[in-house]
Amino acid sequence: MLTAIVGINWGDEGKGRMVDLLSEDYDIVARYQGGNNAGHTVQNQLGKFILNLLPSGILRPEVVNVMGPGMVIDLKHLCGEMDRLRQAGISITPKNLKISDRAIICLPYHVEQDGLEEDRLGDAKYGSTRRGIAPVYGDKYLKKCIRMGDLLYPEAMEKRLRGIVEWKDLLIHNGYGADSISFESLLEWLRTYGGQLKEYVCDLGVYLTEQIEKGKKVLFEAQLGALRDIDFGIYPFTSSSSTISAYAPIGAGIPGKKLDLCVGIMKAYSSCVGEGPFTCELFGAEAEALREAGGEYGAATGRPRRVGPFDIVASRYGVRMQGADQLALTKMDVLSYLDQIPVCTAYEVNGQITHEFPFGDHLAEAKPVVEYVPGWRCDISGCRKKEDLPKNALLYVAYLEKAVGCRIRYVSVGPDRDAYIDMEK
Ligand code: GDP
């Protein structure tokens, strides 16, 4: 059984929480793209954890967690994340964590380049998290990166890295005018942090293929959502990797395998971090109230998130891009304070109403068409069965289901592991 859990919107839909919940039925949880640019928040009986790189299954001792070749890994950040979890009593060994030899290493100069470029752009900045993700993916396709497996061949790695640094310094020093990259401190960094991670490196394709043949179940965990996909998202305000489910087997090292199930995570309202078009955005007091109610501040950066009502146009597009078979609607409880719930039902572009997610400049010009549906005005965070939900909450779920064209299997009503409703029970 191969299942992907992916974001339908701009990210921050609560994927971490759903993976933590659903991983119970799986043997392996795989991350297949991205780096430490986003954060998954998982809250359970052990505490509250923000995971940037580690798969969310790491909080379940019996689950094996794998980091795929589609990822970019900042070694220092990963070591820090592992240390923090160990301090909370979570055991991490090569038995429950495996890293692909083909995963790319995000080096300190990638982080530096990210900051230098955002500063150079000034007001025109992309809103990068400045963690080196775009520069390292750029270098990956220029074929000028070091991979996790290279840590096992230090001499060859040193030789290749010397050539790469010579090239990179043309940009960092000669281009941006920053200090030259110190090859020695780079090597030291690789020795210090790479040394701690070497034992986790393996051929993930071989491992996963064997496990799948044995009948093990794999859960693929995406970072960010469909609208941040490098090809299908709000380019250039996207992530630098493929966030869609179709990429999951590739990014995990088993391109020949096919998914059996895709679960899309969709939030009961919208939020968007950073720059770029966000058609349904709310402003002023209305936005402030929703941001407060939903605690919408970036898990990785602490930045206040832009918020808006549920966006049918964007979500229907997200469901289609992800090929979602079923959905989890998260943070329903957040909307309990509203008498009337706003929903963005269409976009107006140059005086024309559209229901399709527009490209480029048309998206930038799009205005939201907002309609209101009745709220339920009571606390639903204690609901655990479909029958516990007030009528208007059930109507809201049915309305969204119809609007995006996909079944809502789960409704999440709180951050805790058990705070959800399985609509099929
Ligand atoms: P992710 O990147 O998609 O995992 O999203 P975030 O890390 O931003 O997680 C969303 C935040 O909302 C976290 O703080 C979760 O604990 C919290 N959360 C998730 N689901 C729910 C829910 O149904 N209700 C409430 N109130 N909070 C939730």
Coordinates of C-alpha atoms and ligand atoms in Angstrom, one line a residue:
M1 CA 0.0 0.0 0.0
L2 CA 1.6 3.3 -1.2
T3 CA -0.2 6.4 0.1
A4 CA 0.7 10.1 -0.4
I5 CA -0.5 12.8 1.9
V6 CA -0.2 16.1 0.1
G7 CA -1.3 19.8 0.5
I8 CA -4.2 21.1 -1.7
N9 CA -3.5 24.8 -1.1
W10 CA -0.5 27.0 -0.4
G11 CA 0.9 24.7 2.4
D12 CA 0.4 24.9 6.2
E13 CA -2.8 22.9 5.8
G14 CA -2.0 20.8 8.8
K15 CA -0.3 17.9 6.9
G16 CA 2.1 17.2 9.8
R17 CA -0.9 16.5 12.1
M18 CA -2.6 14.3 9.6
V19 CA 0.6 12.3 8.8
D20 CA 1.1 11.8 12.6
L21 CA -2.5 10.5 12.8
L22 CA -2.5 8.3 9.7
S23 CA 1.1 7.0 10.1
E24 CA -0.3 4.6 12.7
D25 CA -1.4 2.3 9.9
Y26 CA 1.9 2.5 8.0
D27 CA 5.3 0.9 8.5
I28 CA 7.4 3.6 6.7
V29 CA 7.0 7.4 6.3
A30 CA 8.9 9.0 3.5
R31 CA 9.7 12.7 2.8
Y32 CA 10.3 13.1 -1.0
Q33 CA 11.0 16.8 -1.7
G34 CA 12.0 20.1 -0.2
G35 CA 14.3 21.0 2.6
N36 CA 14.0 22.8 5.9
N37 CA 12.1 25.7 4.4
A38 CA 8.8 24.6 5.8
G39 CA 7.7 23.3 9.2
H40 CA 5.3 20.6 10.2
T41 CA 3.8 21.0 13.6
V42 CA 2.9 17.8 15.4
Q43 CA 1.2 17.9 18.8
N44 CA 0.7 14.7 20.8
Q45 CA 1.2 13.2 24.3
L46 CA 5.0 13.8 24.1
G47 CA 4.6 17.5 23.5
K48 CA 4.6 19.9 20.5
F49 CA 7.2 19.4 17.8
I50 CA 8.2 21.4 14.8
L51 CA 9.7 19.2 12.2
N52 CA 11.5 20.8 9.2
L53 CA 13.4 17.9 7.7
L54 CA 12.5 14.8 9.6
P55 CA 9.4 12.9 8.4
S56 CA 6.5 13.2 10.9
G57 CA 6.6 9.4 11.6
I58 CA 9.7 9.9 13.7
L59 CA 7.4 10.5 16.7
R60 CA 6.2 6.9 16.5
P61 CA 8.9 4.4 17.6
E62 CA 7.7 1.6 15.4
V63 CA 7.8 3.6 12.2
V64 CA 10.8 3.7 9.8
N65 CA 11.4 7.2 8.4
V66 CA 13.1 7.8 5.1
M67 CA 14.4 11.0 3.5
G68 CA 14.4 10.6 -0.3
P69 CA 16.6 11.7 -3.2
G70 CA 14.2 14.5 -4.0
M71 CA 15.2 16.3 -0.8
V72 CA 17.8 18.9 -0.1
I73 CA 19.3 18.5 3.3
D74 CA 21.1 21.1 5.5
L75 CA 23.2 18.8 7.6
K76 CA 23.6 21.2 10.5
H77 CA 19.9 21.8 10.7
L78 CA 19.1 18.1 10.6
C79 CA 21.6 17.4 13.4
G80 CA 19.9 20.2 15.5
E81 CA 16.5 18.7 14.8
M82 CA 17.6 15.3 15.8
D83 CA 19.2 16.6 19.0
R84 CA 16.0 18.4 20.0
L85 CA 13.9 15.3 19.6
R86 CA 16.4 13.1 21.5
Q87 CA 16.3 15.6 24.4
A88 CA 12.5 15.0 24.4
G89 CA 13.2 11.3 24.8
I90 CA 12.7 10.2 21.1
S91 CA 15.1 7.6 19.9
I92 CA 16.6 8.1 16.5
T93 CA 18.9 5.4 15.1
P94 CA 19.7 4.0 11.6
K95 CA 16.9 1.5 12.4
N96 CA 14.2 4.2 12.3
L97 CA 15.8 6.8 10.1
K98 CA 17.3 6.3 6.6
I99 CA 18.7 8.9 4.3
S100 CA 19.1 8.4 0.5
D101 CA 22.6 8.5 -0.8
R102 CA 21.2 10.6 -3.7
A103 CA 19.7 13.4 -1.5
I104 CA 21.4 16.7 -2.1
I105 CA 23.4 18.5 0.6
C106 CA 22.4 22.2 1.2
L107 CA 25.6 23.9 2.1
P108 CA 26.2 27.1 4.1
Y109 CA 26.9 29.1 0.9
H110 CA 23.5 28.2 -0.5
V111 CA 21.9 29.8 2.6
E112 CA 24.2 32.8 2.2
Q113 CA 23.3 33.1 -1.5
D114 CA 19.6 33.0 -0.7
G115 CA 20.0 36.0 1.7
L116 CA 22.2 37.9 -0.7
E117 CA 19.7 37.6 -3.5
E118 CA 16.7 38.5 -1.4
D119 CA 18.6 41.6 -0.2
R120 CA 19.6 42.5 -3.7
L121 CA 15.9 42.3 -4.8
G122 CA 14.8 44.6 -2.0
D123 CA 11.1 45.3 -2.4
A124 CA 10.8 42.9 -5.3
K125 CA 11.9 39.9 -3.1
Y126 CA 10.4 36.5 -3.5
G127 CA 9.7 36.1 0.2
S128 CA 12.2 33.3 0.5
T129 CA 12.7 31.6 3.9
R130 CA 16.5 32.3 3.3
R131 CA 17.4 28.7 4.0
G132 CA 19.2 28.1 0.7
I133 CA 16.5 26.0 -0.9
A134 CA 16.2 27.8 -4.3
P135 CA 20.0 28.1 -4.7
V136 CA 20.6 24.5 -3.9
Y137 CA 17.9 23.2 -6.2
G138 CA 19.3 25.5 -8.9
D139 CA 22.8 24.0 -8.4
K140 CA 21.3 20.5 -8.5
Y141 CA 20.1 21.1 -12.0
L142 CA 23.5 22.7 -12.9
K143 CA 25.0 19.5 -11.6
K144 CA 27.2 21.3 -9.1
C145 CA 26.2 19.7 -5.8
I146 CA 27.5 17.2 -3.2
R147 CA 25.1 14.4 -2.3
M148 CA 24.7 12.5 1.0
G149 CA 26.4 9.4 -0.5
D150 CA 29.5 11.5 -1.2
L151 CA 30.1 11.7 2.6
L152 CA 31.1 8.1 2.4
Y153 CA 33.9 8.9 -0.1
P154 CA 35.7 11.9 1.6
E155 CA 38.7 12.1 -0.8
A156 CA 36.6 12.2 -4.0
M157 CA 34.2 14.6 -2.3
E158 CA 36.9 17.0 -1.3
K159 CA 38.3 17.0 -4.9
R160 CA 34.9 17.7 -6.5
L161 CA 34.0 20.2 -3.9
R162 CA 37.1 22.2 -4.5
G163 CA 36.1 22.7 -8.2
I164 CA 32.5 23.6 -7.2
V165 CA 33.7 26.2 -4.7
E166 CA 35.9 27.8 -7.3
W167 CA 32.9 28.2 -9.5
K168 CA 30.5 29.3 -6.8
D169 CA 32.9 32.0 -5.6
L170 CA 32.5 33.7 -9.0
L171 CA 29.0 34.4 -7.9
I172 CA 29.3 34.9 -4.1
H173 CA 32.5 36.9 -4.1
N174 CA 33.0 38.3 -7.6
G175 CA 29.2 38.8 -8.2
Y176 CA 27.6 39.8 -4.9
G177 CA 30.9 41.1 -3.4
A178 CA 30.6 39.0 -0.3
D179 CA 33.6 37.4 1.4
S180 CA 35.1 34.5 -0.5
I181 CA 33.9 31.0 0.4
S182 CA 36.3 29.4 2.8
F183 CA 37.0 25.9 1.5
E184 CA 38.5 24.8 4.8
S185 CA 35.5 25.8 6.9
L186 CA 33.2 24.2 4.4
L187 CA 35.2 20.9 4.8
E188 CA 35.1 21.3 8.6
W189 CA 31.3 21.8 8.4
L190 CA 30.9 18.6 6.3
R191 CA 33.2 16.6 8.7
T192 CA 31.4 17.8 11.8
Y193 CA 27.8 17.3 10.7
G194 CA 28.3 14.8 7.9
G195 CA 30.2 12.7 10.4
Q196 CA 27.1 12.5 12.6
L197 CA 24.8 11.5 9.7
K198 CA 27.0 9.1 7.7
E199 CA 25.6 6.0 9.3
Y200 CA 22.0 6.9 8.2
V201 CA 23.0 7.0 4.5
C202 CA 21.8 4.1 2.3
D203 CA 20.5 3.1 -1.1
L204 CA 16.9 4.0 -0.4
G205 CA 15.6 2.5 -3.7
V206 CA 16.9 -0.9 -2.7
Y207 CA 15.6 -0.6 0.8
L208 CA 12.1 0.5 -0.1
T209 CA 11.7 -2.0 -3.0
E210 CA 12.5 -4.8 -0.6
Q211 CA 10.1 -3.5 2.1
I212 CA 7.3 -3.0 -0.4
E213 CA 7.8 -6.6 -1.7
K214 CA 7.5 -7.8 1.9
G215 CA 4.1 -6.1 2.0
K216 CA 5.1 -3.0 4.1
K217 CA 2.9 0.1 3.8
V218 CA 4.5 3.4 2.8
L219 CA 3.2 6.8 3.5
F220 CA 4.7 9.7 1.5
E221 CA 4.6 13.0 3.2
A222 CA 4.7 16.2 1.2
Q223 CA 5.9 19.6 2.2
L224 CA 3.9 22.6 1.1
G225 CA 0.9 22.4 -1.2
A226 CA -0.1 22.2 -4.9
L227 CA -0.1 25.9 -5.3
R228 CA 3.6 26.0 -4.4
D229 CA 4.6 23.3 -6.9
I230 CA 7.5 24.4 -9.1
D231 CA 5.6 23.5 -12.3
F232 CA 1.9 24.0 -11.4
G233 CA 2.0 26.6 -8.6
I234 CA 2.1 30.4 -8.5
Y235 CA 5.5 30.5 -10.2
P236 CA 7.9 32.2 -9.4
F237 CA 6.4 32.4 -5.8
T238 CA 6.6 28.7 -5.6
S239 CA 8.8 26.3 -3.8
S240 CA 11.7 25.0 -5.8
S241 CA 10.6 21.4 -5.9
S242 CA 7.7 19.2 -6.9
T243 CA 5.1 19.2 -4.2
I244 CA 2.6 17.1 -6.1
S245 CA 1.7 13.4 -5.4
A246 CA 2.8 12.2 -8.8
Y247 CA 6.4 13.1 -7.8
A248 CA 6.3 11.1 -4.5
P249 CA 7.6 7.7 -5.8
I250 CA 10.4 9.5 -7.8
G251 CA 11.4 11.7 -4.9
A252 CA 11.5 8.7 -2.6
G253 CA 13.8 6.7 -4.9
I254 CA 11.2 4.2 -6.3
P255 CA 10.1 5.9 -9.6
G256 CA 8.7 2.6 -11.0
K257 CA 6.1 2.3 -8.2
K258 CA 2.6 3.7 -8.4
L259 CA 0.5 5.2 -5.6
D260 CA -2.5 3.4 -4.4
L261 CA -4.1 6.3 -2.6
C262 CA -3.7 10.1 -2.5
V263 CA -5.1 12.0 0.6
G264 CA -5.3 15.7 0.1
I265 CA -5.1 18.0 3.1
M266 CA -7.3 21.1 2.7
K267 CA -7.8 23.8 5.3
A268 CA -11.3 25.1 6.2
Y269 CA -10.0 28.6 5.2
S270 CA -7.0 29.9 3.4
S271 CA -3.5 31.0 4.4
C272 CA -0.4 31.9 2.5
V273 CA 3.1 32.7 3.6
G274 CA 5.3 35.2 1.9
E275 CA 4.9 37.1 -1.4
G276 CA 2.8 36.3 -4.5
P277 CA -0.8 36.4 -5.7
F278 CA -3.3 35.4 -3.0
T279 CA -6.7 36.3 -4.6
C280 CA -8.9 35.6 -1.6
E281 CA -6.8 37.5 0.9
L282 CA -8.6 39.3 3.7
F283 CA -7.3 42.5 5.3
G284 CA -7.8 44.6 8.5
A285 CA -9.8 43.5 11.4
E286 CA -11.4 40.5 9.6
A287 CA -8.0 39.1 8.7
E288 CA -6.7 39.8 12.2
A289 CA -9.5 37.9 13.8
L290 CA -9.0 34.8 11.5
R291 CA -5.2 34.9 12.0
E292 CA -5.7 35.0 15.8
A293 CA -8.3 32.3 15.8
G294 CA -6.2 30.0 13.6
G295 CA -2.8 30.8 15.2
E296 CA -1.6 31.6 11.7
Y297 CA 2.1 32.3 12.2
G298 CA 4.8 30.5 10.3
A299 CA 6.1 27.3 11.9
A300 CA 9.6 27.7 10.4
T301 CA 9.8 31.5 10.6
G302 CA 7.2 32.9 13.0
R303 CA 6.0 35.3 10.3
P304 CA 2.3 36.2 10.4
R305 CA 0.6 34.4 7.6
R306 CA -1.7 36.1 5.1
V307 CA -5.2 34.7 5.6
G308 CA -8.5 34.5 3.6
P309 CA -11.7 32.5 3.3
F310 CA -11.8 29.1 1.7
D311 CA -11.0 29.5 -2.0
I312 CA -13.0 27.1 -4.2
V313 CA -11.1 28.1 -7.4
A314 CA -7.7 27.4 -6.0
S315 CA -8.7 24.3 -4.0
R316 CA -10.5 22.7 -7.0
Y317 CA -7.3 23.2 -9.0
G318 CA -5.2 21.8 -6.1
V319 CA -7.4 18.7 -5.9
R320 CA -7.0 18.1 -9.6
M321 CA -3.2 18.7 -9.6
Q322 CA -2.8 16.3 -6.7
G323 CA -5.1 13.7 -8.1
A324 CA -6.6 13.4 -4.6
D325 CA -8.8 10.4 -4.0
Q326 CA -10.1 11.7 -0.6
L327 CA -9.6 14.8 1.5
A328 CA -9.0 15.8 5.1
L329 CA -10.5 19.1 6.0
T330 CA -8.5 20.7 8.8
K331 CA -9.0 23.5 11.3
M332 CA -12.8 23.4 11.0
D333 CA -12.9 24.4 14.7
V334 CA -11.2 27.7 13.9
L335 CA -14.3 29.0 12.0
S336 CA -16.6 28.5 15.0
Y337 CA -16.5 32.2 15.9
L338 CA -18.2 33.3 12.7
D339 CA -21.9 34.1 12.2
Q340 CA -21.5 34.0 8.4
I341 CA -18.6 32.2 6.8
P342 CA -17.1 33.8 3.7
V343 CA -16.2 31.6 0.8
C344 CA -14.4 32.6 -2.4
T345 CA -16.5 31.0 -5.1
A346 CA -15.0 32.4 -8.3
Y347 CA -12.5 34.9 -9.6
E348 CA -13.2 38.0 -11.7
V349 CA -10.6 38.7 -14.3
N350 CA -10.9 41.7 -16.5
G351 CA -14.7 41.8 -15.8
Q352 CA -15.1 38.1 -16.6
I353 CA -16.1 35.5 -14.1
T354 CA -13.9 32.4 -14.1
H355 CA -13.9 29.1 -12.1
E356 CA -10.5 28.0 -13.5
F357 CA -7.3 28.9 -11.7
P358 CA -5.7 31.6 -14.0
F359 CA -2.1 31.8 -15.3
G360 CA 0.4 34.5 -14.5
D361 CA -0.7 38.1 -14.9
H362 CA -4.4 37.0 -15.0
L363 CA -3.9 35.6 -11.6
A364 CA -2.3 38.7 -10.4
E365 CA -5.3 40.7 -11.6
A366 CA -8.0 38.3 -10.3
K367 CA -10.5 39.6 -7.8
P368 CA -12.4 37.3 -5.5
V369 CA -16.1 36.7 -5.7
V370 CA -17.2 36.1 -2.1
E371 CA -20.4 34.5 -0.9
Y372 CA -21.4 33.8 2.7
V373 CA -22.7 30.5 4.2
P374 CA -24.2 30.3 7.7
G375 CA -21.8 29.6 10.6
W376 CA -22.5 27.2 13.5
R377 CA -21.4 29.5 16.4
C378 CA -20.5 26.8 18.9
D379 CA -17.4 25.0 20.0
I380 CA -16.9 21.9 17.8
S381 CA -13.5 21.0 19.1
G382 CA -14.9 18.2 21.3
C383 CA -16.8 16.5 18.4
R384 CA -15.5 13.0 17.5
K385 CA -18.4 11.6 15.5
K386 CA -20.2 12.9 12.4
E387 CA -23.4 13.1 14.5
D388 CA -21.7 15.4 17.1
L389 CA -21.3 18.1 14.5
P390 CA -23.9 20.9 14.3
K391 CA -26.1 21.0 11.2
N392 CA -24.4 24.0 9.7
A393 CA -21.0 22.5 10.1
L394 CA -22.2 19.4 8.2
L395 CA -23.6 21.6 5.5
Y396 CA -20.3 23.5 5.2
V397 CA -18.4 20.2 4.7
A398 CA -21.0 19.0 2.1
Y399 CA -20.8 22.3 0.4
L400 CA -17.0 22.2 0.1
E401 CA -17.0 18.6 -1.0
K402 CA -19.4 19.4 -3.9
A403 CA -17.5 22.5 -4.8
V404 CA -14.1 20.9 -5.1
G405 CA -15.3 17.6 -6.5
C406 CA -13.8 15.2 -4.0
R407 CA -14.9 13.3 -0.9
I408 CA -14.0 14.7 2.5
R409 CA -13.1 11.7 4.5
Y410 CA -11.7 13.4 7.7
V411 CA -12.6 16.6 9.5
S412 CA -10.0 17.8 11.9
V413 CA -11.3 19.9 14.8
G414 CA -8.2 20.5 16.9
P415 CA -4.4 20.0 16.9
D416 CA -4.4 16.9 19.1
R417 CA -4.0 13.5 17.7
D418 CA -7.6 12.4 18.5
A419 CA -9.3 15.6 17.6
Y420 CA -10.8 14.5 14.3
I421 CA -13.9 12.9 12.8
D422 CA -13.8 10.0 10.3
M423 CA -16.8 10.9 8.2
E424 CA -17.2 7.2 7.1
K425 CA -17.7 5.9 10.6
Ligands
GDP1 P1 1.7 21.7 7.9 O1 3.0 22.4 7.4 O2 0.8 21.5 6.7 O3 1.9 20.6 8.7 O4 1.0 22.8 8.7 P2 1.4 23.6 10.0 O5 2.7 23.1 10.6 O6 1.2 25.0 9.8 O7 0.3 23.0 11.0 C1 -0.8 23.7 11.2 C2 -1.0 24.2 12.6 O8 -2.3 24.0 13.0 C3 -0.2 23.4 13.7 O9 0.0 24.3 14.8 C4 -1.2 22.3 14.1 O10 -1.0 21.8 15.4 C5 -2.5 23.1 14.0 N1 -3.6 22.3 13.6 C6 -3.7 21.2 12.8 N2 -4.9 20.8 12.6 C7 -5.7 21.6 13.4 C8 -7.1 21.6 13.6 O11 -7.9 20.9 13.1 N3 -7.5 22.6 14.5 C9 -6.7 23.5 15.1 N4 -7.2 24.4 15.9 N5 -5.4 23.4 14.9 C10 -4.9 22.5 14.0

